[in-house]
Short mmCIF file of C-alpha atoms in Angstrom, two decimals:
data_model
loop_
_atom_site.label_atom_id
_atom_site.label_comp_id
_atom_site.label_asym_id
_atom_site.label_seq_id
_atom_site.Cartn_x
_atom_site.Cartn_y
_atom_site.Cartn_z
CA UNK A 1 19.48 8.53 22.88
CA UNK A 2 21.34 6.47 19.60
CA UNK A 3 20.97 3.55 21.69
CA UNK A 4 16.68 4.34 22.32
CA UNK A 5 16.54 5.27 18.43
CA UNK A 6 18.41 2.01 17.58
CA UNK A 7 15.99 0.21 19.38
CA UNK A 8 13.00 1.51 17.66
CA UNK A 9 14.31 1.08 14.52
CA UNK A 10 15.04 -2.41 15.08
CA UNK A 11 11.39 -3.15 16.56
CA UNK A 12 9.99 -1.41 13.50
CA UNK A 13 12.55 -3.62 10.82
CA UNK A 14 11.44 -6.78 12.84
CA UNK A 15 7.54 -6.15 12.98
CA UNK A 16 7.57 -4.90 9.29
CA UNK A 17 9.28 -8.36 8.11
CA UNK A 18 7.04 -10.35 10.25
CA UNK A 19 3.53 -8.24 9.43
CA UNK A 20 4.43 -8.78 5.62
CA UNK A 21 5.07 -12.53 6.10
CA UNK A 22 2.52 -13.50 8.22
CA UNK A 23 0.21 -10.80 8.67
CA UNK A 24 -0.82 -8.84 11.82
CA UNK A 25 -2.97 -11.05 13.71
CA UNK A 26 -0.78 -13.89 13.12
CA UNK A 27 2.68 -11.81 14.44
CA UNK A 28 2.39 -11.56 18.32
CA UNK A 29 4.64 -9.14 19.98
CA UNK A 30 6.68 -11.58 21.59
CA UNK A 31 7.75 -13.27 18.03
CA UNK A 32 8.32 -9.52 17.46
CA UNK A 33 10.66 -8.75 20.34
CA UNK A 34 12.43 -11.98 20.10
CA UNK A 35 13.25 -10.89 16.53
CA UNK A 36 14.47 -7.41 17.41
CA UNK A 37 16.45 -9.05 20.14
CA UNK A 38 14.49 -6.46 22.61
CA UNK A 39 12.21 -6.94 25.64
CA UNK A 40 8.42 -6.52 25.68
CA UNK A 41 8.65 -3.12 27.64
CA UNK A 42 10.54 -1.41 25.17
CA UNK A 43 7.58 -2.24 22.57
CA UNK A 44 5.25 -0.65 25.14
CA UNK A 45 7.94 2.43 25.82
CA UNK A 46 7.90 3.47 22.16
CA UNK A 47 4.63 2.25 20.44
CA UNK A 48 2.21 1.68 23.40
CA UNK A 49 0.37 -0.42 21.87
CA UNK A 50 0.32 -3.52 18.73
CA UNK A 51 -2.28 -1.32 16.98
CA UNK A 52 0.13 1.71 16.99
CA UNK A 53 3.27 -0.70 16.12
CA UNK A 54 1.38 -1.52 13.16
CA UNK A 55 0.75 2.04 12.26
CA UNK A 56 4.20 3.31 12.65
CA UNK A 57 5.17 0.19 10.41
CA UNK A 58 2.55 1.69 7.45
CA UNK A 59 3.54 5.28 8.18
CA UNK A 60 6.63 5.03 7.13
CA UNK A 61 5.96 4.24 4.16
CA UNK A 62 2.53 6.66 3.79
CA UNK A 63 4.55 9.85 4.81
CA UNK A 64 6.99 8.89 1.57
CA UNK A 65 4.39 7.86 -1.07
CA UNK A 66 1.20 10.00 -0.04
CA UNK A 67 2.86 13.33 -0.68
CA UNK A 68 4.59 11.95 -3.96
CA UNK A 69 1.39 9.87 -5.57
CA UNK A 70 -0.13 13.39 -4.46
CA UNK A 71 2.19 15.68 -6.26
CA UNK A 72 2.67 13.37 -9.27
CA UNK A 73 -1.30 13.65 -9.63
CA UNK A 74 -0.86 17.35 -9.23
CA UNK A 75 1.45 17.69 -12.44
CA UNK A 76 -0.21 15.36 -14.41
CA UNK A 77 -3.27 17.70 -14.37
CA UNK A 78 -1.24 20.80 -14.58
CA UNK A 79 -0.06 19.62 -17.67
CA UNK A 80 -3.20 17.77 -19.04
CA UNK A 81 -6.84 18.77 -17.90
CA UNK A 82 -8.36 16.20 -20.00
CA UNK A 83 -6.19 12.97 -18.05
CA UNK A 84 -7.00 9.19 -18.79
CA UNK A 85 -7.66 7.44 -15.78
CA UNK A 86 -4.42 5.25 -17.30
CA UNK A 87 -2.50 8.24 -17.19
CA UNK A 88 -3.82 8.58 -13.22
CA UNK A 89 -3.30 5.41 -12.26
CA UNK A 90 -0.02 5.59 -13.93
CA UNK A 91 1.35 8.64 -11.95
CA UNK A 92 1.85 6.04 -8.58
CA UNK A 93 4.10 3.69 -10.41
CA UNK A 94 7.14 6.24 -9.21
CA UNK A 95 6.42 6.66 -6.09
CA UNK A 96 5.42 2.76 -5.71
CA UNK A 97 9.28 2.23 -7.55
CA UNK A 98 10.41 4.94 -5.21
CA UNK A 99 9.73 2.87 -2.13
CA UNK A 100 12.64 0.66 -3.20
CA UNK A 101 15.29 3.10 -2.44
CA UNK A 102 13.82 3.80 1.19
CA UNK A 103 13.49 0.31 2.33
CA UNK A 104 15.11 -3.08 0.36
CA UNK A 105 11.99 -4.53 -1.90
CA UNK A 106 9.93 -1.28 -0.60
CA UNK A 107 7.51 -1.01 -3.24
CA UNK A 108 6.53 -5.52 -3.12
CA UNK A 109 6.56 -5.09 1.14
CA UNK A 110 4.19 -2.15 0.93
CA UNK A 111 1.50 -3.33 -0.94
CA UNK A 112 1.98 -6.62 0.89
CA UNK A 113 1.17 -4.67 4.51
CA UNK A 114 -1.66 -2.89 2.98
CA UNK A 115 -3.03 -6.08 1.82
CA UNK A 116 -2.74 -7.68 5.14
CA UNK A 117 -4.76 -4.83 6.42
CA UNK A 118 -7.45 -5.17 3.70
CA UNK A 119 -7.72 -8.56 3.94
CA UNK A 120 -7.66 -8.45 8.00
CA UNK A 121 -9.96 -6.14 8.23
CA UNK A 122 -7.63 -3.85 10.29
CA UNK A 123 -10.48 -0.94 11.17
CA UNK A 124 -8.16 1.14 13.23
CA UNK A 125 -6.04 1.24 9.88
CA UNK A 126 -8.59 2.51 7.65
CA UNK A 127 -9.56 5.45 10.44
CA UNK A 128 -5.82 5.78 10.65
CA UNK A 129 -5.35 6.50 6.68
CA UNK A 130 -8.28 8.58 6.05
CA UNK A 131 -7.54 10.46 9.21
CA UNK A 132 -3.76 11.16 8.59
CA UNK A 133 -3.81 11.04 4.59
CA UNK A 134 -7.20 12.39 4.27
CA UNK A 135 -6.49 14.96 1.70
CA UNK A 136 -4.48 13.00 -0.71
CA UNK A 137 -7.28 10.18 -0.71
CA UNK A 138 -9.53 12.77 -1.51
CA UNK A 139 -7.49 14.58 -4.27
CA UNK A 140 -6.55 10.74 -5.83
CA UNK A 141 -10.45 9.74 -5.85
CA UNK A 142 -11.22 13.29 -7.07
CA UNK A 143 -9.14 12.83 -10.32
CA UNK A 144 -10.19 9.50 -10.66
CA UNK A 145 -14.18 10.93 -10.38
CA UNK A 146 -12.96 13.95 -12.76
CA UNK A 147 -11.76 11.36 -15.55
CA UNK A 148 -14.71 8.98 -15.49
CA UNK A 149 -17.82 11.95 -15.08
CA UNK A 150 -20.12 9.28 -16.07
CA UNK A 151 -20.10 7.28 -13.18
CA UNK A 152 -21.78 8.21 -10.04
CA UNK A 153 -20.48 8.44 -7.24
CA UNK A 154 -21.96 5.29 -5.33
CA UNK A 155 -20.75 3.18 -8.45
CA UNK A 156 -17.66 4.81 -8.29
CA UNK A 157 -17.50 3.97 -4.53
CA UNK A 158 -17.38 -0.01 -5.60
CA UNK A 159 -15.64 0.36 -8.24
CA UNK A 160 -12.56 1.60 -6.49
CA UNK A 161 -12.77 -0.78 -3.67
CA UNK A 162 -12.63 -3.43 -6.51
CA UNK A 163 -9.53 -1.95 -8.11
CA UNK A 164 -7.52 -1.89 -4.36
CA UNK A 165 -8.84 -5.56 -4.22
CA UNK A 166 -6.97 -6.47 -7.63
CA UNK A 167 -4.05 -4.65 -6.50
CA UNK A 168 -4.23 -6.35 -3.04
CA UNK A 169 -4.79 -10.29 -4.81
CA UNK A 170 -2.03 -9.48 -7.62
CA UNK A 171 0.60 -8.18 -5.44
CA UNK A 172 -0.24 -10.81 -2.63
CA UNK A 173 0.31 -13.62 -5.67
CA UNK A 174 3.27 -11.94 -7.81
CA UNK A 175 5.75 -13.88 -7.28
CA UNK A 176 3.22 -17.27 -8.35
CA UNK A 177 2.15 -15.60 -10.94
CA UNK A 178 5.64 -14.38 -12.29
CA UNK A 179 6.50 -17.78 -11.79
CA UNK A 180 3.98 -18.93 -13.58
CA UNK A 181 4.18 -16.51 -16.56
CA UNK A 182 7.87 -17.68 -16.97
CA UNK A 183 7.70 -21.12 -16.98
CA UNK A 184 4.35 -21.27 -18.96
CA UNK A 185 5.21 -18.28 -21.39
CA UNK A 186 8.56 -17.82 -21.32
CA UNK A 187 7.97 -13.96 -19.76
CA UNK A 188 9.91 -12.49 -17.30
CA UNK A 189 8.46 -9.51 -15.10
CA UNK A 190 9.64 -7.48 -12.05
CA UNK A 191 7.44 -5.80 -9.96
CA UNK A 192 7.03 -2.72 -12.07
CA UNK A 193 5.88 -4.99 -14.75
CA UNK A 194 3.35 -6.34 -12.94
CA UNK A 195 2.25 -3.00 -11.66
CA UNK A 196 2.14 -1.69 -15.41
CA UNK A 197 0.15 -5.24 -16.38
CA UNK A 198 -3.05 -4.57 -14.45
CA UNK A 199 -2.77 -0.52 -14.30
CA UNK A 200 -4.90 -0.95 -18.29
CA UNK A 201 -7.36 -3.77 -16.50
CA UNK A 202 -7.78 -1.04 -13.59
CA UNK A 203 -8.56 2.09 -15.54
CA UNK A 204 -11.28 -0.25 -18.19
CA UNK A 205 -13.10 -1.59 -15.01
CA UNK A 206 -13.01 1.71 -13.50
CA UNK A 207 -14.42 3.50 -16.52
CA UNK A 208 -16.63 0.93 -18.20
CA UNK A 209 -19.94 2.35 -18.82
CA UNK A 210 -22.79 1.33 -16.06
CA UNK A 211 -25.29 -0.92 -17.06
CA UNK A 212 -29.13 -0.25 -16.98
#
């Protein structure tokens, strides 16, 4: 049984490094098992499938942060009714930071896999989330709606899939663009810095007033 969990864990560690790296459609299985050191059947035996690999590889990550973005959300409101959308977007900077101490560089291989999947166009993933983390989408774009009442909700639609798409381009550059910043400006950011840097960008797009 160790030696069946061991294997699983070391398909999982391989596809994770390899998804983040080079995306999914570009990682077969067989770099994948040559990686883990394992055969091809023992991908089949525990996943089934590449599509559920990749799944597993997000879940482990979406059972940690979903119910912590979800409860940090909760307690914000509890303790102000009136929330910015700052202050919402704000409340998923610990559990992003949190992701560090399940996996090494968590939070930065995270957003990169959920990037590859928005910028792949993984469908099954996006049936996968909403299906699985359903209610903390909803609750998240529900206090989002609740702090921006003047925007309706077909605007508000866009105007979120925008914000993931900044998230998805900033995170996919940050290391350039910390490069960048610290040889042009002589400014030196981690990954929570850059997080904090566009969370103000995020929550003026989100709430600036629609045109007519």
């Amino acid at each position: 049984m160790a030696s069946r969990s061991d294997t699983k864990i070391r398909i999982l560690d391989a596809a994770e490094k390899l998804f983040a790296e080079r995306g999914f459609s570009e990682t077969s299985l067989r770099l994948i098992t040559s990686k883990a050191e394992v055969n091809l059947a023992s991908v089949n035996y525990h996943f089934g499938s590449k599509k559920e690999l990749i799944r597993a590889v997000l879940a482990r990550y979406l059972d940690v942060f979903m119910p912590a973005a979800s409860s940090e959300i909760v307690s914000l409101q509890a303790a102000d009714k009136n929330a910015s959308l700052n202050d919402i977007f704000s409340t998923l900077v610990k559990p992003l930071l949190d992701l560090n101490q399940l996996r090494s560089e968590g939070t930065r291989t995270f957003l990169q896999l959920l990037g590859r999947g928005y910028i792949e166009s993984q469908g099954h993933l996006r049936w996968f989330i909403t299906t699985h983390y359903g209610q903390h989408l909803t609750q998240f774009v529900k206090a989002v709606a609740d702090s921006a009442p003047h925007i309706p909700p077909a605007e508000m639609f866009w105007r979120l899939h925008f914000t993931l798409g900044t998230v998805v381009f900033t995170m996919a550059s940050a290391d350039a663009l910390t490069e960048i910043a610290a040889a042009d400006f002589d400014e030196h950011n981690d990954i929570e810095a850059v997080i904090r840097k566009v969370i103000p960008y995020l929550s003026a797009g989100v709430a600036v007033p629609v045109s007519t």
